[in-house]
Every structure is written in C-alpha cells, then in structure tokens.
Amino acid sequence: MANWIDLFSLFATIAVFGGIIYGVLYLVNSVSQGVASTKEALANKGLHISDKGVSVKTSKRFDREDYVDATQRGFIKAMNAASFGHASSSPQSIGRSDSNSSLKKKNRHD
C-alpha cells in the first residue's frame, strides 16, 4: 500500500512534468505569434514570405526606356569614378635622383 509520501512524490513529479510541458507549449505559441506578426508587418510593407521564398511587391513598373536610362546612369557614374581621362590624374613627372648605393659606387670610381 502506498503511503502519503509516495502520493506526494507522484503529484510533485506530475506537476513538474506538466509545468515543463506547459512552458514549452507557451514558448512555441509565443514564437509562432511573433513570426505571424512579423510576416504581417512585412506584408504591409510589400514583402510576402512563404515556404517557397520571398516576393516583393512594387508599385512601379519599369519599361525598356527606364532600364536603358538606369544602365546609362550606371555607366556615367563608373566613368566619372575612373581615374583615366581626368586632367588631375595625369602622371606627374618624377624627378630622378641617385640612390645611396649608386653614390657610393661613383665615389669609389672617382
């Protein structure tokens, strides 16, 4: 026959495991609610996330002329950033001077 200590141990064990299970379920529920609210906030901004990937909603359509203009702007920015063709980037004439070792050789031969 089980005495009161055995029954108390049984109920304490059930309470501990029940508390752990409740905590895990609460944590999973709060994480899933956080993910759902984040998805909803991103959907309001135009990003739709699903298990297949991310889709972006834009309010503007680009035609061929818009793409050509953007490409030309990119080329112009790249040319302006390049160092060739600018007057300020022309090579400076570097003055020639003898090194210490060549000066020592000249002094020995003199």
XYZ file of N, CA and C in Angstrom:
330
model
N 0.828 -1.165 0.000
C 0.000 0.000 0.000
C 0.879 1.237 0.000
N 0.458 2.209 -0.796
C 1.211 3.453 -0.931
C 0.869 4.384 0.216
N 1.884 4.985 0.766
C 1.629 5.940 1.831
C 1.595 7.357 1.266
N 1.432 8.320 2.122
C 1.239 9.696 1.680
C 2.486 10.276 1.015
N 3.694 9.811 1.361
C 4.933 10.293 0.739
C 4.979 9.858 -0.728
N 4.550 8.628 -0.997
C 4.526 8.148 -2.377
C 3.534 8.952 -3.223
N 2.361 9.229 -2.669
C 1.379 10.017 -3.400
C 1.874 11.457 -3.625
N 2.492 12.017 -2.604
C 3.048 13.365 -2.744
C 4.131 13.391 -3.820
N 5.002 12.399 -3.865
C 6.051 12.319 -4.883
C 5.448 12.185 -6.278
N 4.387 11.383 -6.391
C 3.719 11.210 -7.679
C 3.142 12.539 -8.162
N 2.428 13.246 -7.301
C 1.834 14.522 -7.696
C 2.897 15.580 -7.981
N 3.988 15.583 -7.221
C 5.077 16.535 -7.473
C 5.728 16.270 -8.824
N 5.937 14.993 -9.153
C 6.532 14.632 -10.440
C 5.610 15.020 -11.593
N 4.320 14.742 -11.433
C 3.344 15.111 -12.464
C 3.297 16.628 -12.619
N 3.371 17.366 -11.516
C 3.333 18.831 -11.570
C 4.577 19.384 -12.277
N 5.749 18.812 -12.006
C 6.990 19.281 -12.649
C 6.927 19.034 -14.149
N 6.569 17.797 -14.550
C 6.478 17.494 -15.976
C 5.370 18.306 -16.657
N 4.262 18.490 -15.962
C 3.185 19.322 -16.512
C 3.635 20.763 -16.707
N 4.398 21.283 -15.747
C 4.921 22.650 -15.862
C 5.904 22.780 -17.021
N 6.751 21.776 -17.200
C 7.700 21.800 -18.318
C 6.958 21.768 -19.648
N 5.959 20.899 -19.754
C 5.179 20.799 -20.998
C 4.438 22.108 -21.261
N 3.841 22.686 -20.216
C 3.146 23.959 -20.374
C 4.114 25.056 -20.823
N 5.300 25.098 -20.236
C 6.303 26.103 -20.615
C 6.741 25.964 -22.063
N 6.950 24.733 -22.506
C 7.352 24.507 -23.896
C 6.232 24.927 -24.844
N 4.987 24.550 -24.524
C 3.857 24.932 -25.375
C 3.678 26.447 -25.406
N 3.855 27.114 -24.276
C 3.745 28.570 -24.219
C 4.838 29.228 -25.071
N 6.052 28.713 -24.980
C 7.162 29.251 -25.755
C 6.927 29.072 -27.260
N 6.474 27.892 -27.662
C 6.203 27.633 -29.078
C 5.094 28.550 -29.578
N 4.063 28.732 -28.781
C 2.946 29.590 -29.169
C 3.392 31.047 -29.301
N 4.206 31.528 -28.385
C 4.649 32.923 -28.454
C 5.581 33.148 -29.645
N 6.422 32.169 -29.952
C 7.308 32.300 -31.117
C 6.492 32.304 -32.407
N 5.500 31.428 -32.507
C 4.687 31.388 -33.725
C 3.864 32.669 -33.876
N 3.391 33.245 -32.766
C 2.682 34.522 -32.852
C 3.623 35.639 -33.294
N 4.859 35.618 -32.819
C 5.856 36.614 -33.233
C 6.173 36.507 -34.712
N 6.306 35.284 -35.200
C 6.567 35.079 -36.623
C 5.380 35.564 -37.449
N 4.174 35.259 -37.004
C 2.978 35.687 -37.741
C 2.865 37.209 -37.769
N 3.149 37.870 -36.655
C 3.059 39.336 -36.642
C 4.160 39.956 -37.499
N 5.339 39.352 -37.516
C 6.410 39.849 -38.364
C 6.071 39.677 -39.838
N 5.502 38.529 -40.196
C 5.086 38.314 -41.582
C 4.019 39.328 -41.990
N 3.097 39.603 -41.078
C 2.037 40.570 -41.373
C 2.611 41.973 -41.549
N 3.560 42.359 -40.694
C 4.182 43.674 -40.810
C 4.960 43.790 -42.114
N 5.674 42.733 -42.501
C 6.402 42.757 -43.765
C 5.453 42.761 -44.953
N 4.315 42.068 -44.826
C 3.323 42.061 -45.906
C 2.748 43.454 -46.105
N 2.593 44.209 -45.027
C 2.114 45.586 -45.152
C 3.126 46.477 -45.873
N 4.414 46.111 -45.769
C 5.462 46.871 -46.444
C 5.694 46.386 -47.873
N 5.076 45.275 -48.257
C 5.211 44.794 -49.631
C 6.049 43.548 -49.771
N 6.488 42.943 -48.691
C 7.264 41.706 -48.734
C 6.374 40.549 -48.284
N 6.214 39.564 -49.143
C 5.403 38.407 -48.798
C 6.318 37.194 -48.664
N 6.346 36.613 -47.461
C 7.226 35.486 -47.170
C 6.385 34.224 -47.093
N 6.828 33.206 -47.819
C 6.152 31.913 -47.766
C 7.210 30.823 -47.701
N 6.772 29.570 -47.684
C 7.732 28.479 -47.646
C 8.456 28.323 -48.978
N 7.963 28.947 -50.025
C 8.599 28.871 -51.340
C 9.590 30.007 -51.571
N 9.584 31.022 -50.728
C 10.519 32.131 -50.880
C 9.889 33.462 -50.527
N 10.516 34.519 -51.018
C 10.084 35.879 -50.731
C 9.670 36.541 -52.043
N 8.548 37.229 -52.030
C 8.140 38.007 -53.185
C 8.016 39.464 -52.766
N 8.422 40.352 -53.662
C 8.434 41.778 -53.374
C 7.397 42.453 -54.260
N 6.524 43.204 -53.629
C 5.503 43.933 -54.360
C 6.018 45.338 -54.620
N 5.992 45.749 -55.878
C 6.406 47.096 -56.216
C 5.212 47.849 -56.775
N 5.237 49.137 -56.599
C 4.137 49.960 -57.092
C 4.454 50.569 -58.446
N 5.649 50.310 -58.974
C 6.048 50.931 -60.221
C 6.500 49.857 -61.190
N 6.105 50.008 -62.430
C 6.541 49.111 -63.495
C 7.612 49.826 -64.314
N 8.655 49.117 -64.665
C 9.709 49.665 -65.497
C 9.549 49.147 -66.913
N 9.698 50.038 -67.864
C 9.698 49.602 -69.250
C 11.139 49.634 -69.765
N 11.311 49.363 -71.042
C 12.652 49.271 -71.619
C 13.410 50.594 -71.468
N 12.731 51.704 -71.659
C 13.390 53.004 -71.570
C 13.920 53.270 -70.160
N 13.175 52.859 -69.147
C 13.645 53.036 -67.764
C 14.911 52.218 -67.512
N 14.946 50.979 -68.035
C 16.134 50.149 -67.857
C 17.336 50.744 -68.586
N 17.128 51.263 -69.786
C 18.232 51.863 -70.541
C 18.745 53.104 -69.813
N 17.852 53.928 -69.310
C 18.270 55.119 -68.568
C 19.079 54.744 -67.330
N 18.624 53.739 -66.610
C 19.345 53.312 -65.404
C 20.721 52.769 -65.767
N 20.805 52.030 -66.854
C 22.095 51.486 -67.289
C 23.034 52.611 -67.697
N 22.526 53.599 -68.435
C 23.366 54.721 -68.831
C 23.850 55.510 -67.627
N 22.996 55.692 -66.636
C 23.437 56.388 -65.415
C 24.544 55.610 -64.719
N 24.431 54.294 -64.730
C 25.475 53.474 -64.115
C 26.798 53.605 -64.836
N 26.758 53.621 -66.178
C 27.998 53.783 -66.947
C 28.619 55.152 -66.714
N 27.801 56.173 -66.656
C 28.323 57.526 -66.430
C 28.960 57.621 -65.045
N 28.331 57.039 -64.046
C 28.911 57.048 -62.694
C 30.228 56.292 -62.672
N 30.306 55.163 -63.383
C 31.548 54.388 -63.423
C 32.648 55.164 -64.144
N 32.311 55.854 -65.228
C 33.316 56.635 -65.947
C 33.799 57.803 -65.101
N 32.891 58.446 -64.380
C 33.311 59.558 -63.526
C 34.175 59.088 -62.365
N 33.959 57.866 -61.918
C 34.750 57.343 -60.807
C 36.112 56.836 -61.269
N 36.262 56.566 -62.572
C 37.526 56.045 -63.092
C 38.581 57.134 -63.078
N 39.858 56.735 -63.048
C 40.937 57.709 -62.967
C 41.482 58.098 -64.335
N 41.144 57.397 -65.402
C 41.673 57.755 -66.716
C 40.892 58.920 -67.315
N 41.592 59.723 -68.088
C 40.929 60.801 -68.806
C 40.760 62.093 -68.036
N 41.128 62.136 -66.783
C 40.998 63.358 -65.996
C 42.326 64.103 -66.012
N 42.260 65.417 -66.110
C 43.483 66.211 -66.139
C 44.216 66.125 -64.808
N 43.476 65.994 -63.731
C 44.114 65.951 -62.414
C 44.809 64.628 -62.163
N 44.485 63.614 -62.967
C 45.104 62.316 -62.733
C 46.234 62.030 -63.704
N 46.686 63.056 -64.472
C 47.789 62.826 -65.398
C 49.049 62.574 -64.584
N 49.922 61.715 -65.115
C 51.114 61.365 -64.333
C 52.039 62.572 -64.167
N 52.497 62.764 -62.997
C 53.427 63.844 -62.695
C 54.828 63.378 -63.087
N 55.622 64.305 -63.536
C 56.992 63.917 -63.843
C 57.735 63.743 -62.525
N 58.352 62.620 -62.421
C 59.060 62.281 -61.187
C 60.526 62.638 -61.376
N 61.042 63.401 -60.471
C 62.441 63.788 -60.556
C 63.349 62.591 -60.296
N 64.447 62.546 -61.013
C 65.372 61.427 -60.887
C 66.468 61.819 -59.917
N 66.768 60.903 -59.032
C 67.870 61.143 -58.100
C 68.618 59.833 -57.899
N 69.852 59.962 -57.557
C 70.688 58.781 -57.364
C 70.431 58.174 -55.991
N 70.538 56.871 -55.927
C 70.376 56.202 -54.641
C 71.687 56.239 -53.887
N 71.656 55.873 -52.640
C 72.862 55.886 -51.818
C 73.909 54.916 -52.342
N 73.462 53.748 -52.797
C 74.438 52.770 -53.286
C 75.094 53.243 -54.575
N 74.352 53.919 -55.463
C 74.973 54.410 -56.688
C 75.920 55.562 -56.390
N 75.616 56.356 -55.370
C 76.528 57.425 -54.985
C 77.834 56.853 -54.433
N 77.755 55.779 -53.690
C 78.967 55.144 -53.157
C 79.811 54.578 -54.279
N 79.161 54.016 -55.301
C 79.901 53.466 -56.450
C 80.589 54.580 -57.213
N 79.918 55.738 -57.388
C 80.517 56.849 -58.096
C 81.743 57.359 -57.348
N 81.620 57.421 -56.018
C 82.730 57.933 -55.215
C 83.919 56.996 -55.274
N 83.719 55.694 -55.397
C 84.831 54.748 -55.477
C 85.539 54.843 -56.812
N 84.751 55.130 -57.870
C 85.355 55.193 -59.199
C 86.017 56.531 -59.445
N 85.724 57.523 -58.688
C 86.319 58.847 -58.918
C 87.696 58.958 -58.371
